[in-house]
Coordinates of C-alpha atoms in Angstrom, one line a residue:
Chain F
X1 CA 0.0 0.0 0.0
X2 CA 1.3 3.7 -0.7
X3 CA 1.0 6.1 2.1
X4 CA 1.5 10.1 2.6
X5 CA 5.4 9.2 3.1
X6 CA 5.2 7.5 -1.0
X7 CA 3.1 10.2 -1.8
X8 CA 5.7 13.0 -0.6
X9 CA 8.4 11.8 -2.3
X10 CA 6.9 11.1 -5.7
X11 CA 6.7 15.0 -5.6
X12 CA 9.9 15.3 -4.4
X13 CA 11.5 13.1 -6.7
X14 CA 9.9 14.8 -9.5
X15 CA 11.2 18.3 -8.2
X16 CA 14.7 16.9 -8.3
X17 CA 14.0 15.6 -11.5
X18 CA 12.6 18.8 -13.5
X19 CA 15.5 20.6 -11.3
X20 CA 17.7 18.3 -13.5
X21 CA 15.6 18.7 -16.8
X22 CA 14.6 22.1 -16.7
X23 CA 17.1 22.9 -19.6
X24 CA 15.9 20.3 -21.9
X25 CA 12.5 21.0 -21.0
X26 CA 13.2 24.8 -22.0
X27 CA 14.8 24.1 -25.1
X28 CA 12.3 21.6 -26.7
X29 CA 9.7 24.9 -25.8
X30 CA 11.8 27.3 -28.3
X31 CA 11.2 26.2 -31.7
X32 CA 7.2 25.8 -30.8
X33 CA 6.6 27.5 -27.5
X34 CA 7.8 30.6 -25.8
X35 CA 11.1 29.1 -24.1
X36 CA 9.8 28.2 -20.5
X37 CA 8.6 25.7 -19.4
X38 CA 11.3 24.0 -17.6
X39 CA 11.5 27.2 -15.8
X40 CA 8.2 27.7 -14.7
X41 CA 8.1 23.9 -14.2
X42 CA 10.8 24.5 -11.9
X43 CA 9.2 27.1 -9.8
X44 CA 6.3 25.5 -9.0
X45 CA 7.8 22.0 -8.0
X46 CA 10.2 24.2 -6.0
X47 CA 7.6 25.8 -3.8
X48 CA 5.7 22.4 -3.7
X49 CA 9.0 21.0 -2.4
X50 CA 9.6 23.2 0.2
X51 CA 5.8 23.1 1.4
X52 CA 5.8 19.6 1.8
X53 CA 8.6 19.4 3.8
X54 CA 7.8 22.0 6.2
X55 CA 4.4 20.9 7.1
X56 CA 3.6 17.3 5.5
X57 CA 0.3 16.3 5.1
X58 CA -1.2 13.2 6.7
X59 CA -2.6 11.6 3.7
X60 CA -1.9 10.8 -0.1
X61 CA -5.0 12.5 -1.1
X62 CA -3.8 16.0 1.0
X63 CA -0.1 15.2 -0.6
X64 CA -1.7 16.0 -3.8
X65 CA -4.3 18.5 -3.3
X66 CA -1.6 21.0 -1.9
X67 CA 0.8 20.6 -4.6
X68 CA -1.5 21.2 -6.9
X69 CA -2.8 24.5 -5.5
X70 CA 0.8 25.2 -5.0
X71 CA 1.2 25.1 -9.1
X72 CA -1.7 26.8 -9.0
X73 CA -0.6 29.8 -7.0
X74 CA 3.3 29.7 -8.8
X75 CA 3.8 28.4 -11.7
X76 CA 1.4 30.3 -13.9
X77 CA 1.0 30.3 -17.9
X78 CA -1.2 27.1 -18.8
X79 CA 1.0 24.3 -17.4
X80 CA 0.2 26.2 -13.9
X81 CA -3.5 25.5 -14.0
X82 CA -3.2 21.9 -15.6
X83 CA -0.5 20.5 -13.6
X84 CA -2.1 21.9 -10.7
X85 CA -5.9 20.6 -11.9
X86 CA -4.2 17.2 -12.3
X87 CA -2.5 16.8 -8.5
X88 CA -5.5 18.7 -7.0
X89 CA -8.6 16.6 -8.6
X90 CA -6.2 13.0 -8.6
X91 CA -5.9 13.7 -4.7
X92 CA -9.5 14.5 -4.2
X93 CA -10.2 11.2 -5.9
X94 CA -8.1 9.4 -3.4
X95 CA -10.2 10.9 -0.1
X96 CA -9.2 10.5 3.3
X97 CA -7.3 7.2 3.1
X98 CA -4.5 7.3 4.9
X99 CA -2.8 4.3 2.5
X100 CA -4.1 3.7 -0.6
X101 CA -3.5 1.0 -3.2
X102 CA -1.7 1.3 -7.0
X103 CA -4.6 0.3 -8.6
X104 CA -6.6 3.1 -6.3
X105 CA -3.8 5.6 -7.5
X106 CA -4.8 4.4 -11.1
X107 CA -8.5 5.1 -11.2
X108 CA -7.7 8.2 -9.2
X109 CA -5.1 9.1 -11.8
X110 CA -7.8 8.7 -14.7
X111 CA -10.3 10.9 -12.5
X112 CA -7.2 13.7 -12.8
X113 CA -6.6 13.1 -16.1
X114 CA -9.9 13.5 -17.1
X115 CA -10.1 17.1 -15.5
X116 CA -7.3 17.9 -17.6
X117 CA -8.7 17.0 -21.1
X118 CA -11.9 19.2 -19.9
X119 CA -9.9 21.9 -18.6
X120 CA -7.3 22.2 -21.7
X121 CA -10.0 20.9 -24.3
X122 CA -7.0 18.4 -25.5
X123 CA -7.5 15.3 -26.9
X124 CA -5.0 12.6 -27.6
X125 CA -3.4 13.4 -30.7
X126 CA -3.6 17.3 -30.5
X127 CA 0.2 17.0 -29.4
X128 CA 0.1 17.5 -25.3
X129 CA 0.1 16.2 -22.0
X130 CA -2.7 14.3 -22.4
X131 CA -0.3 12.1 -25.3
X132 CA 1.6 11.0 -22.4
X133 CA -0.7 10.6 -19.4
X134 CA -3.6 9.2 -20.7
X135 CA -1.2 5.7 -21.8
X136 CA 0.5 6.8 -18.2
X137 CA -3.5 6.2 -16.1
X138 CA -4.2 3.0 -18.5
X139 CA -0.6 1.2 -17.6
X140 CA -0.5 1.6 -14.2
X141 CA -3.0 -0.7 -13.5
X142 CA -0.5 -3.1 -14.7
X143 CA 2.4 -1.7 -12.8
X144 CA 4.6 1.4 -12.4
X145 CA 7.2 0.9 -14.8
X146 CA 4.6 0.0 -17.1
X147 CA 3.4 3.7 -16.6
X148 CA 6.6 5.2 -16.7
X149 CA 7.5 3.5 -20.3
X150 CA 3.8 4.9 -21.8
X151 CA 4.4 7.9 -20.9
X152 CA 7.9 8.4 -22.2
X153 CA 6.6 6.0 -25.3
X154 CA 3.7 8.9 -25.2
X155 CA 5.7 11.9 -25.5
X156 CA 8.1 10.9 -28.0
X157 CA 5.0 9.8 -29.8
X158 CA 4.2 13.3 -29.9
X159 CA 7.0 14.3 -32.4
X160 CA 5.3 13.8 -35.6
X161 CA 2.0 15.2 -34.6
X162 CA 0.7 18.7 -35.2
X163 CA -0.3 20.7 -32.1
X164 CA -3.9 22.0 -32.1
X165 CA -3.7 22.9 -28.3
X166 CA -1.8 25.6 -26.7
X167 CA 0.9 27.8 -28.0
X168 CA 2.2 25.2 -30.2
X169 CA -0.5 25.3 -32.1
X170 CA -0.1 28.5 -34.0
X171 CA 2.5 27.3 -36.1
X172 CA 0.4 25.3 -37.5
X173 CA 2.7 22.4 -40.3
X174 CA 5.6 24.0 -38.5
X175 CA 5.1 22.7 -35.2
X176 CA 6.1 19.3 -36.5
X177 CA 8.6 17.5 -35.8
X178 CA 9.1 18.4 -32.0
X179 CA 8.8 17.1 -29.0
X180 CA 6.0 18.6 -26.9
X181 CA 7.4 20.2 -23.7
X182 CA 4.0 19.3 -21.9
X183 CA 4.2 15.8 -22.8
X184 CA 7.7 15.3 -21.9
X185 CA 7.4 17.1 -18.6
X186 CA 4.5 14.6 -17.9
X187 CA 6.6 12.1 -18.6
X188 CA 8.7 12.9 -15.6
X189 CA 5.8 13.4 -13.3
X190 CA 5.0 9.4 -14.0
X191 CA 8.6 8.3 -13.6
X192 CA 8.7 10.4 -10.3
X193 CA 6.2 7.7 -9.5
X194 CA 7.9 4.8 -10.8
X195 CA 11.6 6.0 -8.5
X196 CA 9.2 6.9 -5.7
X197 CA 8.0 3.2 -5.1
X198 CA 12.2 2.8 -4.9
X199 CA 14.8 1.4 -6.7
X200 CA 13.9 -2.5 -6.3
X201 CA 10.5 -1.1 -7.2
X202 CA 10.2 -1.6 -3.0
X203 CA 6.5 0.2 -2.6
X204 CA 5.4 -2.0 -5.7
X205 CA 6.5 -5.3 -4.0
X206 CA 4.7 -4.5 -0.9
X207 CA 1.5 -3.8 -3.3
X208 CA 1.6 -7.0 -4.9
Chain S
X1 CA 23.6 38.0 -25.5
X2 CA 24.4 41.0 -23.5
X3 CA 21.0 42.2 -21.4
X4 CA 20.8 45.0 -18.4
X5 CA 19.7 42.8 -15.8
X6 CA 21.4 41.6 -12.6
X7 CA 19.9 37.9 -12.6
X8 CA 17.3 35.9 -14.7
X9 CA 15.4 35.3 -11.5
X10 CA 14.6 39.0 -10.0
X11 CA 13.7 40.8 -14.0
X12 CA 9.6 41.2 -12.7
X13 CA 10.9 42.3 -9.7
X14 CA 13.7 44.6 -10.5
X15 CA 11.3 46.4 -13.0
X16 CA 8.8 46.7 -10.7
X17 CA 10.5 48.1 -8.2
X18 CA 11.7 50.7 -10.6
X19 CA 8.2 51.4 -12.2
X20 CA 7.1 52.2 -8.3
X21 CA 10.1 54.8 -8.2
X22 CA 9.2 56.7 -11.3
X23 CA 5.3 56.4 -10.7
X24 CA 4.6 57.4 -7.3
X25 CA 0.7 57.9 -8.7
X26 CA 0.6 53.8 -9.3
X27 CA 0.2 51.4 -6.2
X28 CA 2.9 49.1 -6.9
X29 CA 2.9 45.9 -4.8
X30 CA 5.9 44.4 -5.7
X31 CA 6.1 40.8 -4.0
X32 CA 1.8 40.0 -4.9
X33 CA 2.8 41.7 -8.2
X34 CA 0.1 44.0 -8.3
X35 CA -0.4 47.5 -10.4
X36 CA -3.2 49.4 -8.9
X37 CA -4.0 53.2 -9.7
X38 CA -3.6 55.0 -5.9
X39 CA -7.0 56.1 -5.5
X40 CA -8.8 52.6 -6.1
X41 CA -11.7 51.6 -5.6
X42 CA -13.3 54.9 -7.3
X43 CA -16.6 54.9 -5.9
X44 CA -19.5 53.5 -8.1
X45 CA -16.8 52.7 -11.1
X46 CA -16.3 49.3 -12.6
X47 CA -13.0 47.5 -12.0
X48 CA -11.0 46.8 -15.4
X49 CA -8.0 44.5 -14.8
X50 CA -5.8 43.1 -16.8
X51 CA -2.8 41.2 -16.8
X52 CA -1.0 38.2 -19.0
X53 CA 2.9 37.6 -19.0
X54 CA 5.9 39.9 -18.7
X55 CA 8.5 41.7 -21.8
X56 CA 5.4 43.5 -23.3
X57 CA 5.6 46.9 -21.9
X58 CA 3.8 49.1 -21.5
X59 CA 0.9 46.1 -21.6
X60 CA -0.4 46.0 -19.1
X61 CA 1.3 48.1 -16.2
X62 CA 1.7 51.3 -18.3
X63 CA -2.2 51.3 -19.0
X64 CA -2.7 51.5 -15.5
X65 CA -4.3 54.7 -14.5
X66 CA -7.2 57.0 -15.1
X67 CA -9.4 56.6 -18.0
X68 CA -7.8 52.8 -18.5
X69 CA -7.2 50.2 -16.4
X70 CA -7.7 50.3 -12.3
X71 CA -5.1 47.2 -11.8
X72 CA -2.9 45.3 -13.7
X73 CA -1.3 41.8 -13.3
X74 CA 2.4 41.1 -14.5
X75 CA 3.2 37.9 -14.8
X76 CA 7.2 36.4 -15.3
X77 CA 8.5 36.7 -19.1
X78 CA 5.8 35.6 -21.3
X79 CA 3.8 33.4 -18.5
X80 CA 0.4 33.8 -17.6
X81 CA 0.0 35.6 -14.0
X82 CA -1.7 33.5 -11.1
X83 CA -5.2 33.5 -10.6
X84 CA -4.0 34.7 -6.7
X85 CA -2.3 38.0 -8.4
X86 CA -5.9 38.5 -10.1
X87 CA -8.1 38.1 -7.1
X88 CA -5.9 40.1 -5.2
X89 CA -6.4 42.9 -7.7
X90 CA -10.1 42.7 -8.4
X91 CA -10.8 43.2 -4.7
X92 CA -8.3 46.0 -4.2
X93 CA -10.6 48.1 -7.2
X94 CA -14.0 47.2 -6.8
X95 CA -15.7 49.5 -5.3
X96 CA -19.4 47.3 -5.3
X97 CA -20.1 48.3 -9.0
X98 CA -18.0 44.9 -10.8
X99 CA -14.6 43.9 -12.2
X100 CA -14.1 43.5 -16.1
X101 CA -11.3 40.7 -16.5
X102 CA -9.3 41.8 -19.9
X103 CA -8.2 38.4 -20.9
X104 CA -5.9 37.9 -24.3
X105 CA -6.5 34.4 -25.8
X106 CA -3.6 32.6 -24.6
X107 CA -4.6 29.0 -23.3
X108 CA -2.4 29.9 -20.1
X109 CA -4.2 33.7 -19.8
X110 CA -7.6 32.0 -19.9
X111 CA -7.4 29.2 -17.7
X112 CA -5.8 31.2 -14.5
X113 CA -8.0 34.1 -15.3
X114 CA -11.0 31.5 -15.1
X115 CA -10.0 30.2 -11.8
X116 CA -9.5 33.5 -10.5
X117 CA -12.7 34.9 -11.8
X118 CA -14.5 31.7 -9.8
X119 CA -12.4 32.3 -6.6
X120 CA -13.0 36.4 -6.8
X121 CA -17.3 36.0 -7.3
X122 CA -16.6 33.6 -4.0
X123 CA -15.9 36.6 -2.1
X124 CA -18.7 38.6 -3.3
X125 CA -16.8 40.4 -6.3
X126 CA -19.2 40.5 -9.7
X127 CA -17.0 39.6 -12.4
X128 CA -17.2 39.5 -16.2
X129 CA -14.7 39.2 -18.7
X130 CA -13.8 39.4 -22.0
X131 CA -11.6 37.8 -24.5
X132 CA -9.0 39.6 -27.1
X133 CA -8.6 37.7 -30.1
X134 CA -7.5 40.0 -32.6
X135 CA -4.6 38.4 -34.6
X136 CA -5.8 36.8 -38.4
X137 CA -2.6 35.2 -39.1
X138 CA -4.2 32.4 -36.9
X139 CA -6.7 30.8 -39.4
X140 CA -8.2 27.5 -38.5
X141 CA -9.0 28.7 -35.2
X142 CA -11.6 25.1 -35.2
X143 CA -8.8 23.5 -34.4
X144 CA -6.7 25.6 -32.4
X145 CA -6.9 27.4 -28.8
X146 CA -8.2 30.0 -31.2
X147 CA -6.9 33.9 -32.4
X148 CA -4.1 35.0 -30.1
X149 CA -4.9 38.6 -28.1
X150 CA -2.5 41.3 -29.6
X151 CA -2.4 45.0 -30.4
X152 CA -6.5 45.2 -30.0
X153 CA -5.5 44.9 -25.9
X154 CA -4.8 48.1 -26.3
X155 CA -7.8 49.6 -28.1
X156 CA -9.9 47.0 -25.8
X157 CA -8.1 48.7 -22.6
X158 CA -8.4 52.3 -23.9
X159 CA -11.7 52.8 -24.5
X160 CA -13.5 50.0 -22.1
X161 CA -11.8 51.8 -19.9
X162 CA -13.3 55.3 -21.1
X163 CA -16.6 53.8 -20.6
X164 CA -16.1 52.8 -16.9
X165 CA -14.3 56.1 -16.3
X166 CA -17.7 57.7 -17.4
X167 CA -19.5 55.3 -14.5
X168 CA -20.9 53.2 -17.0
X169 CA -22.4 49.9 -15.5
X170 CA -20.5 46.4 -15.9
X171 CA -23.1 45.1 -18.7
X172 CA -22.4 48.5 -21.0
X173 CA -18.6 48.5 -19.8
X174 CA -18.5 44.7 -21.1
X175 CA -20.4 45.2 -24.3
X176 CA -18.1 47.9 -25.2
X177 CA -15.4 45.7 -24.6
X178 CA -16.5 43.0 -26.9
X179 CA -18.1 45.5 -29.6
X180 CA -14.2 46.7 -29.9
X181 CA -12.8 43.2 -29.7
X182 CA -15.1 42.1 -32.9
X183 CA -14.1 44.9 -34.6
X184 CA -10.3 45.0 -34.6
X185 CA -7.9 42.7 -36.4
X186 CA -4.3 43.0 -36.4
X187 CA -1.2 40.9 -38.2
X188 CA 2.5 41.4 -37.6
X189 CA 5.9 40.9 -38.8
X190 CA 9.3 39.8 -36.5
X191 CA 12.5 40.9 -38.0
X192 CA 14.5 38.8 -35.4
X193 CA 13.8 36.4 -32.9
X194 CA 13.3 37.3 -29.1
X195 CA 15.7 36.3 -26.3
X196 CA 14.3 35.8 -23.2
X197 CA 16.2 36.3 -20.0
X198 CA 16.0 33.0 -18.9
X199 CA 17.1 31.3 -22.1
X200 CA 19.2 33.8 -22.7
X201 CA 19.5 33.1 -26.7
X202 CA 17.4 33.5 -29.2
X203 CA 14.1 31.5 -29.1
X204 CA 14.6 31.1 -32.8
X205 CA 16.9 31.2 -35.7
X206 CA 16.0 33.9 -38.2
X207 CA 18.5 34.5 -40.4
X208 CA 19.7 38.3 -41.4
X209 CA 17.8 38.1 -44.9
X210 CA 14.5 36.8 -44.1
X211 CA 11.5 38.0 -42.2
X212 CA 8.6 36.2 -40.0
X213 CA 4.9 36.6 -41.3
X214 CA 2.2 36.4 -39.0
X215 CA 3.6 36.0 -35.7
X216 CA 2.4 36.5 -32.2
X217 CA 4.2 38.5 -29.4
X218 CA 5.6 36.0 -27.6
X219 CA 9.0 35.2 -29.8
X220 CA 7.0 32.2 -31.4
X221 CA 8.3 32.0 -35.1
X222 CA 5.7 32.6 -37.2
X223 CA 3.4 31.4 -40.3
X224 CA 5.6 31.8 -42.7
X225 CA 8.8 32.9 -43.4
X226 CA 10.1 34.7 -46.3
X227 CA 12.9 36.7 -47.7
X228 CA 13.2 40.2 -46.6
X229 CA 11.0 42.9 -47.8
X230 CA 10.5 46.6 -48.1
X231 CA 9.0 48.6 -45.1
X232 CA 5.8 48.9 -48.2
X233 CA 5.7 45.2 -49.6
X234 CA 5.5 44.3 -45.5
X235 CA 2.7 47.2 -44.9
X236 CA 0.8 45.5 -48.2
X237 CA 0.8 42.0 -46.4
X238 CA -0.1 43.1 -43.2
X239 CA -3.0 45.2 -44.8
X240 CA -4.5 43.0 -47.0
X241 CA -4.2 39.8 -44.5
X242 CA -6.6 42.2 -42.4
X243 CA -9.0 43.4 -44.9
X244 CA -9.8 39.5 -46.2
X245 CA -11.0 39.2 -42.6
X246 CA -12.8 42.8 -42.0
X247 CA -14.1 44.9 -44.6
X248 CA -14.5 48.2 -42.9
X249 CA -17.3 50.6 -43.7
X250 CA -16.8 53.1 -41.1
X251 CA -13.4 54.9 -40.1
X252 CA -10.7 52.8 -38.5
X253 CA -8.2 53.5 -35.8
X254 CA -4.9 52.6 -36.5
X255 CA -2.1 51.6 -34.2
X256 CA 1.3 51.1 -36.0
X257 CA 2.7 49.0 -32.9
X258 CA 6.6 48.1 -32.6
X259 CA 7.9 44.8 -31.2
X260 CA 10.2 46.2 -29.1
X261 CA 14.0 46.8 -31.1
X262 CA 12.3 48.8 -34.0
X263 CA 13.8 52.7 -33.7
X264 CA 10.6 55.1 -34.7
X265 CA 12.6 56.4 -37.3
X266 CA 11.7 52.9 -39.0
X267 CA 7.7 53.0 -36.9
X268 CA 6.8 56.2 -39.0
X269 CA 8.1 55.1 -42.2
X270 CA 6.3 52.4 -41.9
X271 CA 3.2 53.9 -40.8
X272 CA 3.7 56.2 -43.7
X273 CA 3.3 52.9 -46.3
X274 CA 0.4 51.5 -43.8
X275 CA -1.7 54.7 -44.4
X276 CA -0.5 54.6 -48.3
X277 CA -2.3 51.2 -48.8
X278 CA -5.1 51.8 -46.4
X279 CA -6.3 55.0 -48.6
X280 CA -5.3 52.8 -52.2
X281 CA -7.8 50.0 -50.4
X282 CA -10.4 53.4 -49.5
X283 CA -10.4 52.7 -46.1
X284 CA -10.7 56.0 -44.2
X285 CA -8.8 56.6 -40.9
X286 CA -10.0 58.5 -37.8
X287 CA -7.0 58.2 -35.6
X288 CA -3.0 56.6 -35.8
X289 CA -1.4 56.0 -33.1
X290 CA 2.0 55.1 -33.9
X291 CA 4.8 53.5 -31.3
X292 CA 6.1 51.1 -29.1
X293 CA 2.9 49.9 -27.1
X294 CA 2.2 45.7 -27.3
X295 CA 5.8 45.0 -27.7
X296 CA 7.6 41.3 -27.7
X297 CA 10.9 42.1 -25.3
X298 CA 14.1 43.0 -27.8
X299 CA 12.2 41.7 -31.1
X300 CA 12.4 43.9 -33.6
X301 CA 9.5 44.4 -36.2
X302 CA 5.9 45.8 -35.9
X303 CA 1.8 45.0 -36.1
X304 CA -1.1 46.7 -37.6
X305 CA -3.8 46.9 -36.1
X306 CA -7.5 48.6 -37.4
X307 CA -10.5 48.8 -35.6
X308 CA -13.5 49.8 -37.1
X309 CA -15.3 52.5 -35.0
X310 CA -18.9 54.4 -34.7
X311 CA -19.2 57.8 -32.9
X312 CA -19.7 56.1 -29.3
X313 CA -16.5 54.2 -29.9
X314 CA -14.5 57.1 -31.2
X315 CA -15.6 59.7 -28.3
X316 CA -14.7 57.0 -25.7
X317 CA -11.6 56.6 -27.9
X318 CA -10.8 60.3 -27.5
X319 CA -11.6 60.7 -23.9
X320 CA -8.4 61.9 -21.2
X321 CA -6.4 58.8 -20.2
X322 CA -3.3 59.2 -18.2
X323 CA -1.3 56.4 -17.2
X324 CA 2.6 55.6 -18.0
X325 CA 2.2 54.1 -21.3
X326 CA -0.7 56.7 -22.3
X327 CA -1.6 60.0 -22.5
X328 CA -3.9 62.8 -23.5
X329 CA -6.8 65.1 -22.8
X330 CA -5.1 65.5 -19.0

């Protein structure tokens, strides 16, 4: 079972992790973007970082609900909102639990996802997030590093695709040929997940 | 790429904290990041805020002020603001009588200004927005996040603003809004790419003899790209890409806008070609307004942007406004 303590450092690993990306995750946002989402990214995850280890909440679902209004209230432009939407409304699904299970995680996941696509308007294909967590939510009923290989199979999935969402989409034929910096950010947040439940895959063991 | 800042980090801030020293008449609340004219909320007067990201001065900051805005949101280098930044300003400027929410479409301006607008009518503030989508070089807007919000900000701000000045009522303050949204178009052209102060390159390559057509004002590359053309070739494109979208029967006001790194020797020269085609394509102008006012950091290159006008629209257009950015009538 996953407690507050899994929950907690799934953020925390992910903060370390866009710490480490937030170049790459900059640079694939120049030729179709405006050149920041591994810095706004960066911000936000920092703040959640910090709040979570001052004052950690007792459950997973009040891991997630505060992180996401803490993307809410820093990160800003649209990633701000839908990162944030997507901790906030998975965590809500999850309730009061204090432990909660991976395949709990994965129908709460799909709860979060869904607020996403409604928020954003995306659908798979349009070349965003949802290219890499909607395969993230399906796998990981099967198990995290099935999640964490959709995803990244997701995002790079995303190269060929024209974006109709977001900023991306104004370039129209020319936004071909990239990476999407929302779907390869996502990517991260579901391999967070995957080195949260520990290198021997420990938290997954104990779930099975 | 040399840049007068001290660190990527503090740019909002550092700017902020100047524009506080050399406007004194502007509430400046540098760490909520707030831009509120001193003697809000004017009794009985609608709110207008708006906001949207950094490195587009004087958008929105320099609008803020009598006659225009009552607040305005900065958020970093070409991000959204917060929804907290927003709600924070509506209920410093309401004064009972409603906030008008100024929103360009930008997926990330609409989204936190959506959450803000909810959290703000949770504490009792009415709010309404509206949405600038001005820019025709985005076409298949079905399947898109839609026209991006450029130059007509300005017109939108300016005379919306007029209206509430005058104590117009949210409803009329709102209509006017949208009447001038729905009537403005505007197209523009990048010269060179932008580089932001976190990246600290440029955001694209453009080589020396080739031009962008159709670009935003966020340092996105844009529609096209073609060899380099005269100051009236450019002026012909940017023209005609608005008139296959509006066919104006009344006057127009014209803004001849600069991106930011185009000198106004090059602005009036320019402006001189716009108003050339405009009169060959008969449409008849009330007022030009030439300058650097929806800019895109150090890009250099310019919009156009018409909106067609009736009397209302032109007297509101006319009324004093004096804020950092813009002035007259005071």
């Amino acid at each position: 079972m996953l407690d507050a303590e899994f929950f907690r450092r799934w953020m925390t690993v992910t903060a370390a992790s866009v710490d480490r990306e937030a170049e790459r995750l900059t640079a694939l946002d120049s030729p179709i973007g405006d050149a920041d989402h591994g810095t706004n990214l960066q911000r936000g995850f920092t703040a959640v970082r910090a709040a979570l280890e001052k004052e950690p909440p007792a459950t997973p679902g009040a891991v997630l609900t505060l992180s996401g209004r803490l993307l809410i209230s820093s990160v800003g432009g649209a990633s701000g909102p839908l990162y944030g939407t997507l901790l906030r409304r998975t965590g809500k699904a999850l309730g009061a639990a204090t432990e909660v299970s991976r395949e709990q995680l994965a129908e709460a996941l799909r709860t979060g996802v869904d607020a996403v696509r409604q928020l954003g308007g995306a659908a798979p294909g349009d070349k965003t997030m949802i290219d890499a967590l909607v395969p993230a939510a399906d796998a990981l009923g099967d198990s995290f590093a099935a999640a964490r290989a959709a995803a990244e199979e997701g995002a790079v999935a995303t190269t060929p695709l024209r974006a109709r969402k977001g900023r991306a989409s104004y370039l129209g034929e020319r936004s071909i040929g990239h990476q999407d910096p929302g779907a390869t950010s996502s990517a991260l947040l579901i391999a967070g997940l995957a080195d949260a439940s520990g290198p021997t895959g420990a938290a997954e063991a104990a779930d099975e | 790429m040399k840049m007068l800042i001290n660190v990527p980090e503090t740019v909002v801030a550092d700017a902020l904290r100047g524009m506080a020293a050399a406007h004194p008449e502007l509430a400046v609340d540098v760490e909520n990041r707030v831009i509120v004219r001193r003697d809000a909320p004017v009794a009985g007067k609608v709110g207008l805020v708006s906001g949207g990201g950094s490195g587009h001065e004087p958008l929105h900051g320099g609008f803020v002020g009598p006659g225009m805005l009552s607040a305005a949101c900065p958020g970093e280098v070409f991000t959204s603001p917060v929804p907290d930044q927003m709600v924070r300003a509506a209920a410093a400027v309401d004064s009972g009588a409603g906030v008008l929410f100024v929103v360009k479409n930008y997926t990330g301006d609409v989204l936190n200004f959506d959450m803000a607008a909810e959290l703000a009518e949770d504490e009792g503030v009415q709010v309404a927005k509206v949405l600038v989508n001005d820019d025709v070089a985005v076409t298949d807007s079905l399947y898109t996040a839609g026209r991006r919000g450029t130059g007509a900000t300005l017109f939108v701000e300016k005379i919306a603003g007029a209206a509430a000045e005058e104590g117009q009522p949210l409803e009329r303050v709102e209509a006017v809004a949208r009447q001038v949204n729905e009537n403005s178009r505007s197209f523009g052209v990048a010269l060179s790419a932008v580089t932001t102060p976190a990246k600290g390159s440029p955001t694209f390559d453009l080589p020396s003899g080739e031009l962008e057509l159709g670009i935003g004002i966020h340092g996105e590359p844009g529609r096209e790209r073609r060899p380099m053309m005269t100051s009236g070739e450019i002026a012909e494109a940017a023209v005609d890409a608005i008139l296959q979208d509006l066919t104006p029967r009344n006057p127009v006001l014209v803004l001849v806008n600069g991106m930011g790194a185009t000198p106004l020797l090059e602005l009036y020269g320019f402006n001189a070609e716009v108003q050339r085609v405009l009169g060959e394509r008969g449409v008849p102008v009330a007022r030009v307004l030439v300058g650097n006012y929806v800019t895109s950091l150090d890009m250099a290159g310019a919009s156009v942007t018409l909106c067609q006008i009736d009397e209302e629209l032109l007297r509101l257009w006319d009324a004093p406004v004096n804020t950092p950015g813009l002035r007259w009538g005071v």
